[in-house]
Amino acid sequence: MKIEYNRPLIAAALVLAVILLGLIVSAGWLVAADLRVSNALSLRVGQSSAQLIAFLQGASWIGGGTPRWIIVILLSALVWRWCGRRCAVALAGASLLSNFASNALKFAFDRARPDIIEHLDHVSSASYPSGHATSAAVVYLLLAWLAPPRWRRFAWTLAAAMILLNAFSRIMLGVHWASDIVGGTLLGTAFALLGAWWASRSGSGASRKTSPAPKIPLS
């Protein structure tokens, strides 16, 4: 069996892992570990570099809210040029659906935000899972999987950089626990897998400009 047919199964397993992690978090089993990470990484006004705080606030701003959706629209247009309408719909749809899933899980688990430091970024929802981490994973992993071969190394480097930057910025700004980031990254990866699987399916009647989307290198 080709690995591509296992993408929905892998995605389902990742979603179950996100739910299981949420239950573990709700049970309080990761409090000590989350506290250690937050205490080690959180920035403090007057003690930490103001330039670093501003940089991370900028990175966080780009990864959420309106800027995030502008990036999704622009990248969807780029992907359309690379491999056609179906790929563009996959990127936009996976981004939108993962956002709905993230918000639903936030509502379900209703985890409080960290209170280690005064929040250095605006927040208005529950903590688990991180919406920023979800968005970074789904958008940039799917972009890398859909990129043409000549751009794939750059796309994977960009994906790794954006996922890590979003992860550290949210913890260092004091608005997320480390387990929130893990849950969000797993959730985003699940929807990226589903998007790549859907984009690579043939016989849909959708016009494509190139060969089917590249297979995900899971093996």
Short mmCIF file of C-alpha atoms in Angstrom, two decimals:
data_model
loop_
_atom_site.label_atom_id
_atom_site.label_comp_id
_atom_site.label_asym_id
_atom_site.label_seq_id
_atom_site.Cartn_x
_atom_site.Cartn_y
_atom_site.Cartn_z
CA MET A 1 0.00 0.00 0.00
CA LYS A 2 1.33 3.41 -0.88
CA ILE A 3 2.08 5.68 2.03
CA GLU A 4 -0.17 8.41 0.64
CA TYR A 5 -3.25 6.31 1.40
CA ASN A 6 -2.28 6.32 5.07
CA ARG A 7 -2.32 10.10 5.37
CA PRO A 8 -5.91 10.31 6.68
CA LEU A 9 -5.17 7.56 9.20
CA ILE A 10 -2.02 9.33 10.39
CA ALA A 11 -3.96 12.60 10.60
CA ALA A 12 -6.68 10.93 12.66
CA ALA A 13 -4.04 9.51 15.01
CA LEU A 14 -2.54 12.98 15.45
CA VAL A 15 -5.94 14.48 16.27
CA LEU A 16 -6.50 11.75 18.85
CA ALA A 17 -3.07 12.55 20.27
CA VAL A 18 -4.08 16.22 20.59
CA ILE A 19 -7.24 15.21 22.48
CA LEU A 20 -5.30 12.80 24.71
CA LEU A 21 -2.71 15.48 25.46
CA GLY A 22 -5.53 17.87 26.31
CA LEU A 23 -6.93 15.36 28.80
CA ILE A 24 -3.47 14.88 30.32
CA VAL A 25 -3.09 18.65 30.60
CA SER A 26 -6.53 18.96 32.20
CA ALA A 27 -5.57 16.30 34.74
CA GLY A 28 -2.63 18.46 35.79
CA TRP A 29 0.05 15.92 34.97
CA LEU A 30 2.17 18.39 32.99
CA VAL A 31 2.02 21.35 35.36
CA ALA A 32 5.55 20.90 36.68
CA ALA A 33 7.08 20.45 33.23
CA ASP A 34 5.21 23.43 31.79
CA LEU A 35 6.27 25.60 34.71
CA ARG A 36 9.93 24.68 34.25
CA VAL A 37 9.85 25.58 30.55
CA SER A 38 7.97 28.85 31.11
CA ASN A 39 10.22 29.93 33.96
CA ALA A 40 13.27 29.23 31.82
CA LEU A 41 12.07 31.01 28.68
CA SER A 42 9.65 33.79 29.69
CA LEU A 43 10.86 37.34 29.06
CA ARG A 44 10.40 40.09 31.59
CA VAL A 45 10.06 43.79 30.91
CA GLY A 46 13.01 45.65 32.39
CA GLN A 47 15.12 42.50 32.60
CA SER A 48 15.00 41.13 29.06
CA SER A 49 16.09 42.84 25.86
CA ALA A 50 13.47 45.29 24.63
CA GLN A 51 14.56 44.59 21.05
CA LEU A 52 14.03 40.85 21.53
CA ILE A 53 10.60 41.42 23.03
CA ALA A 54 9.63 43.66 20.12
CA PHE A 55 10.92 41.10 17.59
CA LEU A 56 8.95 38.27 19.16
CA GLN A 57 5.85 40.43 19.40
CA GLY A 58 6.19 41.11 15.67
CA ALA A 59 6.60 37.42 14.92
CA SER A 60 3.56 36.65 17.04
CA TRP A 61 1.54 39.36 15.27
CA ILE A 62 2.38 37.90 11.87
CA GLY A 63 1.36 34.41 13.01
CA GLY A 64 -2.15 35.29 14.13
CA GLY A 65 -5.24 37.34 13.38
CA THR A 66 -5.60 39.26 10.13
CA PRO A 67 -1.92 38.98 9.06
CA ARG A 68 -2.18 35.18 9.19
CA TRP A 69 -5.12 35.16 6.78
CA ILE A 70 -3.41 37.59 4.42
CA ILE A 71 -0.44 35.22 4.32
CA VAL A 72 -2.75 32.26 3.67
CA ILE A 73 -4.40 34.08 0.76
CA LEU A 74 -1.05 35.06 -0.76
CA LEU A 75 0.41 31.57 -0.36
CA SER A 76 -2.74 30.00 -1.79
CA ALA A 77 -2.31 32.17 -4.88
CA LEU A 78 1.32 31.07 -5.13
CA VAL A 79 0.38 27.40 -4.76
CA TRP A 80 -2.30 27.83 -7.44
CA ARG A 81 0.46 28.98 -9.77
CA TRP A 82 2.63 26.01 -8.78
CA CYS A 83 0.18 23.14 -9.10
CA GLY A 84 -3.31 24.41 -9.81
CA ARG A 85 -6.59 25.22 -8.15
CA ARG A 86 -6.92 22.01 -6.16
CA CYS A 87 -3.64 22.66 -4.31
CA ALA A 88 -4.70 26.23 -3.55
CA VAL A 89 -8.06 25.06 -2.20
CA ALA A 90 -6.25 22.45 -0.09
CA LEU A 91 -4.03 25.09 1.54
CA ALA A 92 -6.84 27.56 2.17
CA GLY A 93 -9.30 24.88 3.30
CA ALA A 94 -6.87 23.12 5.63
CA SER A 95 -5.95 26.46 7.21
CA LEU A 96 -9.60 27.37 7.77
CA LEU A 97 -10.67 23.97 9.08
CA SER A 98 -7.69 23.72 11.44
CA ASN A 99 -8.63 27.12 12.85
CA PHE A 100 -12.17 25.89 13.53
CA ALA A 101 -10.80 22.74 15.17
CA SER A 102 -8.38 24.74 17.31
CA ASN A 103 -11.13 27.05 18.53
CA ALA A 104 -13.41 24.10 19.28
CA LEU A 105 -10.71 22.42 21.36
CA LYS A 106 -9.95 25.68 23.16
CA PHE A 107 -13.63 25.90 24.11
CA ALA A 108 -13.73 22.25 25.18
CA PHE A 109 -10.62 22.29 27.39
CA ASP A 110 -10.88 25.94 28.51
CA ARG A 111 -7.33 25.99 29.83
CA ALA A 112 -6.14 29.13 31.59
CA ARG A 113 -3.24 31.08 30.11
CA PRO A 114 0.10 31.12 31.94
CA ASP A 115 0.44 33.61 34.77
CA ILE A 116 4.22 33.45 35.17
CA ILE A 117 4.70 36.99 33.87
CA GLU A 118 2.52 39.82 32.65
CA HIS A 119 1.43 38.85 29.15
CA LEU A 120 3.56 40.56 26.53
CA ASP A 121 1.01 39.96 23.78
CA HIS A 122 -2.75 40.37 23.58
CA VAL A 123 -4.80 37.22 24.15
CA SER A 124 -8.55 36.69 24.23
CA SER A 125 -9.14 32.93 24.20
CA ALA A 126 -8.25 29.80 26.13
CA SER A 127 -4.73 28.43 26.06
CA TYR A 128 -4.90 24.83 24.74
CA PRO A 129 -4.10 24.20 21.94
CA SER A 130 -2.12 27.13 20.57
CA GLY A 131 -3.79 28.66 17.54
CA HIS A 132 -0.52 30.21 16.43
CA ALA A 133 1.24 26.83 16.54
CA THR A 134 -1.65 25.18 14.70
CA SER A 135 -1.56 27.80 11.97
CA ALA A 136 2.22 27.70 11.53
CA ALA A 137 2.22 23.92 11.18
CA VAL A 138 -0.66 23.61 8.75
CA VAL A 139 0.31 26.51 6.50
CA TYR A 140 4.04 26.02 6.20
CA LEU A 141 4.15 22.21 6.25
CA LEU A 142 1.50 22.05 3.55
CA LEU A 143 3.33 24.71 1.56
CA ALA A 144 6.50 22.59 1.74
CA TRP A 145 4.68 19.43 0.68
CA LEU A 146 3.10 21.20 -2.30
CA ALA A 147 6.22 23.07 -3.40
CA PRO A 148 7.87 22.10 -6.71
CA PRO A 149 11.15 20.19 -6.34
CA ARG A 150 13.39 23.20 -6.98
CA TRP A 151 11.81 25.11 -4.10
CA ARG A 152 11.28 22.24 -1.70
CA ARG A 153 14.48 22.62 0.36
CA PHE A 154 13.78 26.30 0.89
CA ALA A 155 10.14 25.55 1.72
CA TRP A 156 11.09 22.97 4.34
CA THR A 157 13.61 25.37 5.88
CA LEU A 158 10.94 28.07 5.99
CA ALA A 159 8.47 25.65 7.59
CA ALA A 160 10.93 24.66 10.32
CA ALA A 161 11.85 28.30 10.98
CA MET A 162 8.25 29.52 11.21
CA ILE A 163 7.11 26.64 13.41
CA LEU A 164 10.01 27.17 15.84
CA LEU A 165 9.69 30.95 15.80
CA ASN A 166 5.98 30.79 16.59
CA ALA A 167 6.58 28.20 19.30
CA PHE A 168 9.28 30.11 21.14
CA SER A 169 7.62 33.50 20.72
CA ARG A 170 4.38 32.37 22.36
CA ILE A 171 6.17 30.80 25.33
CA MET A 172 8.67 33.63 25.75
CA LEU A 173 5.92 36.26 25.64
CA GLY A 174 4.19 34.43 28.47
CA VAL A 175 0.93 33.63 26.64
CA HIS A 176 1.26 29.86 26.17
CA TRP A 177 2.46 26.78 27.97
CA ALA A 178 4.84 24.43 26.15
CA SER A 179 2.15 21.72 26.04
CA ASP A 180 -0.16 24.19 24.25
CA ILE A 181 2.48 24.50 21.53
CA VAL A 182 2.89 20.74 21.21
CA GLY A 183 -0.86 20.26 20.90
CA GLY A 184 -1.20 23.02 18.33
CA THR A 185 1.70 21.73 16.25
CA LEU A 186 0.25 18.21 16.20
CA LEU A 187 -3.16 19.56 15.22
CA GLY A 188 -1.73 21.69 12.43
CA THR A 189 0.33 18.76 11.15
CA ALA A 190 -2.80 16.61 11.01
CA PHE A 191 -4.62 19.11 8.82
CA ALA A 192 -1.53 19.62 6.66
CA LEU A 193 -1.50 15.86 6.02
CA LEU A 194 -5.17 15.91 5.11
CA GLY A 195 -4.62 18.85 2.80
CA ALA A 196 -1.70 17.14 1.04
CA TRP A 197 -3.71 13.93 0.70
CA TRP A 198 -6.73 15.74 -0.75
CA ALA A 199 -4.60 17.79 -3.15
CA SER A 200 -2.88 14.67 -4.49
CA ARG A 201 -6.10 12.79 -5.23
CA SER A 202 -6.89 12.27 -8.91
CA GLY A 203 -10.13 11.87 -10.78
CA SER A 204 -11.79 14.85 -9.12
CA GLY A 205 -12.32 16.78 -12.31
CA ALA A 206 -10.24 19.68 -11.02
CA SER A 207 -7.81 21.13 -13.52
CA ARG A 208 -4.11 20.91 -12.64
CA LYS A 209 -1.17 22.69 -14.15
CA THR A 210 1.43 20.13 -13.16
CA SER A 211 1.74 16.54 -12.08
CA PRO A 212 0.06 15.45 -8.82
CA ALA A 213 1.32 17.02 -5.64
CA PRO A 214 4.58 15.56 -4.35
CA LYS A 215 4.28 12.57 -2.04
CA ILE A 216 4.93 13.23 1.63
CA PRO A 217 8.30 11.78 2.64
CA LEU A 218 7.03 9.76 5.61
CA SER A 219 9.10 6.72 4.82
#
